[in-house]
Short mmCIF file of C-alpha atoms and ligand atoms in Angstrom, two decimals:
data_model
loop_
_atom_site.label_atom_id
_atom_site.label_comp_id
_atom_site.label_asym_id
_atom_site.label_seq_id
_atom_site.Cartn_x
_atom_site.Cartn_y
_atom_site.Cartn_z
CA MET A 1 -9.41 -19.00 9.52
CA ARG A 2 -6.71 -17.47 11.79
CA ILE A 3 -4.60 -15.10 9.76
CA ALA A 4 -1.37 -13.43 10.94
CA ILE A 5 -1.18 -10.07 9.21
CA PHE A 6 2.32 -8.61 8.88
CA SER A 7 3.48 -5.03 8.23
CA THR A 8 0.18 -3.74 9.55
CA LYS A 9 -0.51 -0.02 9.28
CA SER A 10 -3.63 1.58 10.71
CA TYR A 11 -5.26 1.67 7.28
CA ASP A 12 -4.64 -2.07 6.73
CA ARG A 13 -6.43 -2.84 9.97
CA THR A 14 -9.35 -0.54 9.09
CA PHE A 15 -9.95 -2.00 5.64
CA LEU A 16 -9.27 -5.64 6.53
CA GLU A 17 -11.55 -5.51 9.57
CA ARG A 18 -14.28 -3.88 7.52
CA ALA A 19 -14.03 -6.51 4.77
CA ASN A 20 -13.86 -9.29 7.33
CA ALA A 21 -17.46 -8.70 8.36
CA ARG A 22 -18.27 -10.86 5.32
CA PHE A 23 -15.72 -13.58 5.98
CA GLY A 24 -15.43 -13.98 9.74
CA HIS A 25 -11.72 -14.83 9.75
CA ASP A 26 -9.77 -14.44 12.99
CA LEU A 27 -7.40 -11.57 12.11
CA VAL A 28 -4.31 -10.98 14.24
CA PHE A 29 -2.36 -7.85 13.36
CA PHE A 30 1.42 -7.55 13.67
CA GLU A 31 3.27 -4.32 12.99
CA PRO A 32 6.65 -5.85 12.17
CA LYS A 33 7.64 -6.69 8.67
CA LEU A 34 7.77 -10.41 7.93
CA GLU A 35 11.36 -11.66 7.82
CA ALA A 36 13.35 -14.49 9.35
CA ALA A 37 13.51 -12.74 12.72
CA THR A 38 9.73 -12.25 12.92
CA ALA A 39 8.46 -15.38 11.14
CA ARG A 40 7.92 -17.14 14.47
CA LEU A 41 5.09 -14.72 15.24
CA ALA A 42 3.13 -16.77 12.69
CA GLU A 43 3.59 -20.04 14.55
CA GLY A 44 0.29 -21.88 14.69
CA PHE A 45 -1.38 -19.61 12.11
CA PRO A 46 -2.66 -21.58 9.10
CA ALA A 47 -2.59 -18.39 7.00
CA ILE A 48 -0.42 -15.30 6.88
CA CYS A 49 -0.96 -12.06 5.03
CA ALA A 50 2.03 -10.12 3.71
CA PHE A 51 2.73 -6.87 1.90
CA VAL A 52 5.31 -5.78 -0.67
CA ASN A 53 8.35 -5.29 1.52
CA ASP A 54 7.83 -8.48 3.52
CA VAL A 55 10.47 -11.11 2.91
CA LEU A 56 9.18 -14.45 1.66
CA ASP A 57 12.44 -16.12 0.74
CA ALA A 58 13.29 -19.80 1.23
CA GLU A 59 14.30 -19.33 4.87
CA VAL A 60 11.12 -17.47 5.85
CA LEU A 61 8.88 -19.86 3.92
CA ARG A 62 10.51 -22.83 5.68
CA LEU A 63 9.95 -21.19 9.06
CA LEU A 64 6.32 -20.50 8.18
CA ALA A 65 5.71 -24.06 6.96
CA ALA A 66 7.38 -25.47 10.09
CA GLY A 67 5.00 -23.33 12.17
CA GLY A 68 1.97 -24.84 10.45
CA THR A 69 1.23 -22.15 7.84
CA LYS A 70 -0.45 -23.40 4.66
CA ILE A 71 -1.60 -20.19 2.95
CA VAL A 72 0.43 -17.08 2.08
CA ALA A 73 -1.93 -14.28 1.11
CA LEU A 74 -0.30 -11.27 -0.52
CA ARG A 75 -2.33 -8.08 -0.21
CA ALA A 76 -0.69 -6.90 -3.41
CA ALA A 77 -0.45 -7.74 -7.09
CA GLY A 78 3.29 -8.35 -7.45
CA TYR A 79 4.90 -11.47 -6.00
CA ASN A 80 8.56 -11.04 -6.84
CA ASN A 81 9.32 -11.10 -3.10
CA VAL A 82 8.17 -14.74 -2.89
CA ASP A 83 10.33 -17.77 -3.66
CA LEU A 84 7.59 -19.62 -5.53
CA ASP A 85 9.66 -22.76 -6.11
CA VAL A 86 10.25 -23.23 -2.40
CA ALA A 87 6.60 -22.39 -1.64
CA ALA A 88 5.54 -25.15 -4.05
CA GLU A 89 8.03 -27.57 -2.55
CA LEU A 90 6.61 -26.87 0.92
CA GLY A 91 3.00 -27.13 -0.26
CA LEU A 92 2.25 -23.50 0.58
CA ALA A 93 -0.54 -21.89 -1.45
CA VAL A 94 0.42 -18.34 -2.49
CA VAL A 95 -2.48 -16.06 -3.40
CA ARG A 96 -2.48 -12.41 -4.46
CA VAL A 97 -4.70 -9.55 -5.65
CA PRO A 98 -4.05 -9.34 -9.38
CA ALA A 99 -6.06 -6.18 -10.00
CA TYR A 100 -7.77 -3.83 -7.59
CA SER A 101 -8.13 -0.39 -9.04
CA PRO A 102 -6.26 0.52 -12.19
CA HIS A 103 -8.15 3.81 -12.00
CA ALA A 104 -6.42 4.70 -8.74
CA VAL A 105 -2.98 4.40 -10.33
CA ALA A 106 -3.90 5.91 -13.70
CA GLU A 107 -5.56 8.95 -12.11
CA PHE A 108 -2.60 9.48 -9.79
CA THR A 109 -0.26 9.29 -12.79
CA VAL A 110 -2.08 12.10 -14.55
CA GLY A 111 -2.13 14.05 -11.28
CA LEU A 112 1.63 13.67 -10.88
CA LEU A 113 2.22 14.79 -14.46
CA LEU A 114 0.16 17.93 -13.98
CA ALA A 115 1.68 18.66 -10.58
CA LEU A 116 5.17 18.28 -12.03
CA ASP A 117 4.70 20.28 -15.19
CA ARG A 118 2.58 23.05 -13.66
CA ARG A 119 4.75 23.09 -10.50
CA ILE A 120 1.76 22.87 -8.23
CA PRO A 121 3.66 21.75 -5.08
CA ARG A 122 6.13 24.64 -5.52
CA ALA A 123 3.30 27.09 -6.10
CA TRP A 124 1.48 25.93 -2.98
CA GLY A 125 4.66 26.24 -0.93
CA ARG A 126 5.07 29.82 -2.10
CA VAL A 127 1.47 30.87 -1.55
CA ARG A 128 1.65 29.57 2.02
CA GLU A 129 4.46 32.06 2.54
CA ASN A 130 2.53 34.90 0.91
CA ASN A 131 4.80 34.72 -2.12
CA PHE A 132 2.53 35.15 -5.11
CA ALA A 133 5.28 35.60 -7.71
CA LEU A 134 5.01 33.33 -10.75
CA ASP A 135 8.68 33.25 -11.77
CA GLY A 136 9.88 29.67 -12.14
CA LEU A 137 6.37 28.24 -12.25
CA ILE A 138 5.93 28.19 -16.01
CA GLY A 139 4.55 24.95 -17.45
CA HIS A 140 3.27 23.66 -20.78
CA ASP A 141 -0.08 22.93 -22.40
CA LEU A 142 -0.44 19.18 -22.64
CA PHE A 143 -2.82 19.64 -25.57
CA GLY A 144 -1.00 18.75 -28.77
CA LYS A 145 2.04 17.26 -27.01
CA THR A 146 3.23 13.72 -27.63
CA VAL A 147 2.85 11.33 -24.71
CA GLY A 148 4.56 7.94 -24.85
CA VAL A 149 3.03 5.17 -22.77
CA ILE A 150 5.18 2.09 -22.22
CA GLY A 151 2.91 -0.81 -21.24
CA THR A 152 -0.75 -0.49 -22.16
CA GLY A 153 -2.26 -3.02 -19.76
CA ARG A 154 -4.96 -2.13 -17.25
CA ILE A 155 -3.28 1.05 -16.00
CA GLY A 156 -1.38 2.18 -19.09
CA ALA A 157 -4.51 1.89 -21.24
CA LEU A 158 -6.39 4.23 -18.91
CA VAL A 159 -3.53 6.74 -18.97
CA ALA A 160 -3.28 6.53 -22.77
CA ARG A 161 -7.02 7.08 -23.09
CA ALA A 162 -7.02 10.01 -20.67
CA MET A 163 -4.16 11.72 -22.47
CA ARG A 164 -5.63 11.10 -25.92
CA ALA A 165 -9.36 11.58 -25.37
CA GLY A 166 -9.16 13.89 -22.38
CA PHE A 167 -6.20 16.16 -23.08
CA GLY A 168 -5.96 15.92 -26.88
CA CYS A 169 -2.40 14.64 -26.91
CA THR A 170 -0.77 12.57 -29.60
CA VAL A 171 -0.26 9.24 -27.86
CA LEU A 172 2.44 6.75 -28.78
CA ALA A 173 2.37 3.36 -27.10
CA HIS A 174 4.64 0.38 -26.74
CA ASP A 175 3.52 -3.03 -25.57
CA ARG A 176 3.94 -6.65 -26.59
CA PHE A 177 0.27 -6.59 -27.58
CA GLU A 178 -1.71 -3.84 -29.24
CA THR A 179 -5.05 -2.86 -27.70
CA ALA A 180 -7.59 -2.34 -30.47
CA GLU A 181 -9.64 0.03 -28.32
CA LEU A 182 -6.62 2.34 -28.11
CA THR A 183 -5.71 2.21 -31.78
CA ALA A 184 -9.36 3.05 -32.51
CA LEU A 185 -8.86 6.18 -30.39
CA GLY A 186 -5.87 7.15 -32.50
CA VAL A 187 -3.10 5.81 -30.26
CA THR A 188 -0.12 4.68 -32.35
CA TYR A 189 1.94 1.66 -31.33
CA THR A 190 5.64 1.77 -31.99
CA ASN A 191 8.93 0.39 -30.67
CA VAL A 192 10.52 1.73 -27.47
CA ASP A 193 13.33 3.58 -29.22
CA ASP A 194 10.95 5.47 -31.49
CA LEU A 195 8.57 6.21 -28.60
CA VAL A 196 11.40 7.58 -26.47
CA ALA A 197 12.77 9.69 -29.31
CA ARG A 198 9.42 11.31 -30.17
CA SER A 199 7.72 11.82 -26.80
CA ASP A 200 7.45 15.03 -24.81
CA VAL A 201 6.18 12.97 -21.88
CA ILE A 202 7.08 9.35 -21.17
CA SER A 203 4.94 7.38 -18.72
CA LEU A 204 5.91 3.89 -17.58
CA HIS A 205 3.27 1.21 -17.01
CA CYS A 206 4.91 -2.09 -17.92
CA PRO A 207 5.82 -4.68 -15.27
CA LEU A 208 9.38 -5.06 -14.09
CA THR A 209 10.98 -8.00 -15.89
CA PRO A 210 14.58 -8.70 -16.92
CA GLU A 211 13.61 -7.23 -20.30
CA THR A 212 12.14 -3.99 -18.94
CA ARG A 213 14.69 -3.37 -16.15
CA HIS A 214 16.28 0.04 -16.79
CA VAL A 215 14.20 0.58 -19.92
CA ILE A 216 15.01 4.21 -19.22
CA ASP A 217 18.79 4.22 -18.98
CA ALA A 218 21.55 6.59 -20.09
CA ALA A 219 21.12 5.55 -23.75
CA ALA A 220 17.36 6.16 -23.65
CA ILE A 221 17.85 9.55 -22.01
CA ALA A 222 20.41 10.45 -24.69
CA ARG A 223 17.90 9.46 -27.37
CA ALA A 224 14.98 11.37 -25.83
CA LYS A 225 13.79 14.87 -26.69
CA PRO A 226 15.53 17.64 -24.75
CA GLY A 227 13.28 18.76 -21.91
CA PHE A 228 11.12 15.63 -21.89
CA LEU A 229 9.11 14.77 -18.79
CA LEU A 230 9.27 11.30 -17.26
CA VAL A 231 6.62 9.78 -15.02
CA ASN A 232 6.98 6.43 -13.29
CA THR A 233 4.19 4.94 -11.20
CA SER A 234 5.05 1.35 -12.11
CA ARG A 235 8.28 -0.06 -10.69
CA GLY A 236 11.41 1.80 -9.63
CA ALA A 237 13.87 -0.41 -11.43
CA LEU A 238 12.38 0.47 -14.81
CA ILE A 239 14.64 3.52 -14.52
CA ASP A 240 18.39 3.63 -13.96
CA ALA A 241 18.36 6.17 -11.12
CA GLU A 242 22.01 7.17 -11.57
CA ALA A 243 21.42 7.88 -15.26
CA LEU A 244 18.40 9.91 -14.18
CA VAL A 245 20.50 12.07 -11.89
CA ALA A 246 23.00 12.62 -14.73
CA GLY A 247 20.19 13.52 -17.13
CA LEU A 248 18.75 16.00 -14.64
CA LYS A 249 22.13 17.56 -13.90
CA SER A 250 22.85 18.05 -17.60
CA GLY A 251 19.43 19.67 -18.12
CA LYS A 252 18.47 17.08 -20.74
CA ILE A 253 15.46 15.98 -18.70
CA GLY A 254 12.76 18.61 -18.18
CA GLY A 255 11.24 16.97 -15.13
CA VAL A 256 10.68 13.67 -13.37
CA ALA A 257 7.75 12.46 -11.27
CA LEU A 258 8.23 9.20 -9.41
CA ASP A 259 5.92 7.19 -7.20
CA VAL A 260 8.36 4.28 -7.16
CA TYR A 261 12.10 3.99 -6.72
CA GLU A 262 14.49 1.11 -7.27
CA GLN A 263 15.66 0.98 -3.65
CA GLU A 264 12.32 1.97 -2.15
CA ALA A 265 12.13 -1.09 0.12
CA ASP A 266 14.57 0.66 2.47
CA LEU A 267 12.53 3.87 2.51
CA PHE A 268 8.90 3.84 1.58
CA PHE A 269 5.89 3.27 3.85
CA GLU A 270 7.83 4.35 6.96
CA ASP A 271 8.30 7.67 8.76
CA LEU A 272 12.05 8.25 8.46
CA SER A 273 11.90 11.96 9.23
CA ASN A 274 14.28 11.52 12.18
CA GLU A 275 16.71 9.28 10.31
CA ILE A 276 19.79 9.95 8.22
CA ILE A 277 18.96 8.54 4.81
CA GLN A 278 21.93 6.61 3.45
CA ASP A 279 20.81 6.45 -0.18
CA ASP A 280 22.79 9.23 -1.87
CA VAL A 281 21.10 8.83 -5.24
CA PHE A 282 17.67 9.23 -3.69
CA GLN A 283 18.82 12.21 -1.65
CA ARG A 284 20.29 13.83 -4.78
CA LEU A 285 17.00 13.31 -6.63
CA LEU A 286 15.20 15.17 -3.86
CA THR A 287 17.35 18.25 -4.41
CA PHE A 288 16.19 18.99 -7.97
CA PRO A 289 13.47 21.60 -8.34
CA ASN A 290 12.04 19.66 -11.27
CA VAL A 291 11.67 16.33 -9.47
CA LEU A 292 8.50 15.28 -7.69
CA ILE A 293 8.52 12.11 -5.61
CA THR A 294 5.74 10.35 -3.75
CA GLY A 295 6.17 7.22 -1.63
CA HIS A 296 4.32 4.52 -3.60
CA GLN A 297 0.86 5.90 -3.01
CA ALA A 298 -0.69 5.68 -6.46
CA PHE A 299 -2.81 2.72 -5.36
CA PHE A 300 -3.92 4.42 -2.15
CA THR A 301 -7.64 5.06 -2.56
CA GLU A 302 -10.66 3.95 -0.56
CA GLU A 303 -11.79 1.88 -3.52
CA ALA A 304 -8.45 0.14 -4.02
CA LEU A 305 -7.95 -0.61 -0.32
CA THR A 306 -11.48 -2.00 -0.12
CA ALA A 307 -10.88 -4.22 -3.14
CA ILE A 308 -7.49 -5.38 -1.82
CA ALA A 309 -8.95 -6.31 1.56
CA GLU A 310 -11.97 -8.11 0.09
CA THR A 311 -9.96 -10.07 -2.47
CA THR A 312 -7.26 -11.01 0.05
CA LEU A 313 -9.74 -12.35 2.59
CA GLY A 314 -11.77 -14.02 -0.17
CA ASN A 315 -8.63 -15.74 -1.44
CA VAL A 316 -7.96 -17.15 2.02
CA ALA A 317 -11.59 -18.30 2.33
CA GLU A 318 -11.33 -20.15 -1.01
CA GLU A 319 -8.14 -21.90 -0.07
CA ALA A 320 -9.40 -22.67 3.44
CA ALA A 321 -12.43 -24.36 1.86
CA GLY A 322 -10.05 -26.65 -0.02
CA ARG A 323 -10.52 -24.96 -3.38
CA VAL A 324 -7.72 -23.51 -5.51
CA SER A 325 -8.26 -19.76 -5.60
CA ALA A 326 -8.34 -18.19 -9.04
CA ASN A 327 -5.77 -15.78 -7.64
CA ARG A 328 -3.26 -18.45 -6.72
CA VAL A 329 0.24 -17.83 -8.04
CA SER A 330 2.25 -20.86 -9.03
CA ALA A 331 5.93 -21.30 -9.80
CA ALA A 332 4.92 -22.23 -13.36
CA THR A 333 3.11 -18.96 -13.97
CA GLY A 334 5.49 -16.93 -11.87
CA THR A 335 7.44 -14.16 -13.51
CA ALA A 336 9.89 -11.61 -12.28
CA ALA A 337 7.08 -9.09 -12.39
CA GLY A 338 7.55 -6.10 -10.19
CA ARG A 339 7.23 -5.61 -6.56
CA ARG A 340 3.55 -4.89 -6.27
CA GLY A 341 0.95 -2.35 -6.72
P1 NAI B 1 -1.00 -5.19 -16.57
O1 NAI B 1 -0.43 -6.56 -16.43
O2 NAI B 1 -2.46 -5.02 -16.79
O3 NAI B 1 -0.26 -4.43 -17.76
C1 NAI B 1 1.10 -4.50 -17.99
C2 NAI B 1 1.30 -4.35 -19.50
O4 NAI B 1 2.70 -4.29 -19.75
C3 NAI B 1 0.72 -5.50 -20.31
O5 NAI B 1 -0.08 -4.98 -21.36
C4 NAI B 1 1.95 -6.20 -20.85
O6 NAI B 1 1.75 -6.80 -22.13
C5 NAI B 1 2.92 -5.05 -20.93
N1 NAI B 1 4.31 -5.48 -21.02
C6 NAI B 1 4.89 -6.59 -20.51
N2 NAI B 1 6.18 -6.64 -20.88
C7 NAI B 1 6.41 -5.54 -21.62
C8 NAI B 1 7.54 -5.03 -22.28
N3 NAI B 1 8.71 -5.69 -22.25
N4 NAI B 1 7.42 -3.87 -22.94
C9 NAI B 1 6.25 -3.20 -23.00
N5 NAI B 1 5.13 -3.64 -22.39
C10 NAI B 1 5.22 -4.79 -21.72
O7 NAI B 1 -0.49 -4.41 -15.29
P2 NAI B 1 -1.14 -3.10 -14.63
O8 NAI B 1 -2.16 -3.51 -13.66
O9 NAI B 1 -1.48 -2.16 -15.71
O10 NAI B 1 0.12 -2.55 -13.79
C11 NAI B 1 1.20 -1.93 -14.46
C12 NAI B 1 2.31 -1.67 -13.47
O11 NAI B 1 1.89 -0.77 -12.44
C13 NAI B 1 2.81 -2.92 -12.75
O12 NAI B 1 4.22 -2.91 -12.70
C14 NAI B 1 2.28 -2.75 -11.37
O13 NAI B 1 3.04 -3.45 -10.44
C15 NAI B 1 2.35 -1.24 -11.21
N6 NAI B 1 1.48 -0.79 -10.13
C16 NAI B 1 1.88 0.28 -9.34
C17 NAI B 1 1.09 0.73 -8.30
C18 NAI B 1 1.47 1.89 -7.44
O14 NAI B 1 0.86 2.07 -6.37
N7 NAI B 1 2.42 2.72 -7.82
C19 NAI B 1 -0.18 0.05 -8.01
C20 NAI B 1 -0.54 -0.99 -8.93
C21 NAI B 1 0.28 -1.40 -9.93
#
């Protein structure tokens, strides 16, 4: 099937072309992001492939349907950028990649935590300048510390297990459902308030929903242990970024590592090194010595990109064959779950 692929980066092309050896689709790559102004590029394509910052609102979906598109394949897990009601009304099948490599994200989370607490990026910067002084680089043993994991699904469970079984931490967890495998390991489930109050490290792994939006806000920061570390590789809007800045300025927060940011759609995945960034909160966050930010790269492994490409092209093949893909998202099952993975 002919597929118009939007927001193409070199790595998308590499992995999609490699996976396509099995499927034989006709892949046409477009660099621009999908939005109303670019939707016409898809004219005559029965399928389009979109990424997290592509716009799939009612206007774009109508333009796509008018151009003959029948299948919208998201090369991502989250689908909150798609108006599912309008897609259903137009008869567009929306498919996604529900899970590709929870290991990629979980391992990156642990890496961020260590890099933050042990100040590895700062240390490397110094050593490159022949500055071998250790002042300001002091960290903590993770052994024996309390780590709170909010959301123990595919990724959170791996992080909880790594911290408990690997590092010997006390692990507190909060989720709507308890995972027996984790309780057997000695992980203790509790409510969010208790988890926040008792944790030295808080790691976020729940989806973004109206209920979880700003789960870490000013009140949570006030309730938390002085000097606690916060890691977010899930969705930016789980944290109130302004409250975060206040918590960092006051010294209440010991350190923050973020792979996601509430307003990341305007920033991440692009080279903006020659631009003036207009987001003052983001710019302020970058100024703290105890903040470490990466641009939504936790998923970015060979294994994950391979799985994303294979599942995406497989989803299109299923739908093209007239079958309903197991990875189809419908308005009925749709949630406000976060922007992707
Ligand atoms: P999952 O669906 O396997 O797990 C999510 C867990 O959160 C479930 O156990 C669910 O019961 C729980 N949950 C739902 N509502 C909750 C609430 N109100 N309070 C506490 N827990 C709640 O999802 P998965 O695959 O583990 O992904 C977790 C997050 O990581 C998602 O937001 C996903 O979008 C994000 N992600 C980030 C990536 C990155 O590159 N930074 C890549 C992939 C995923």
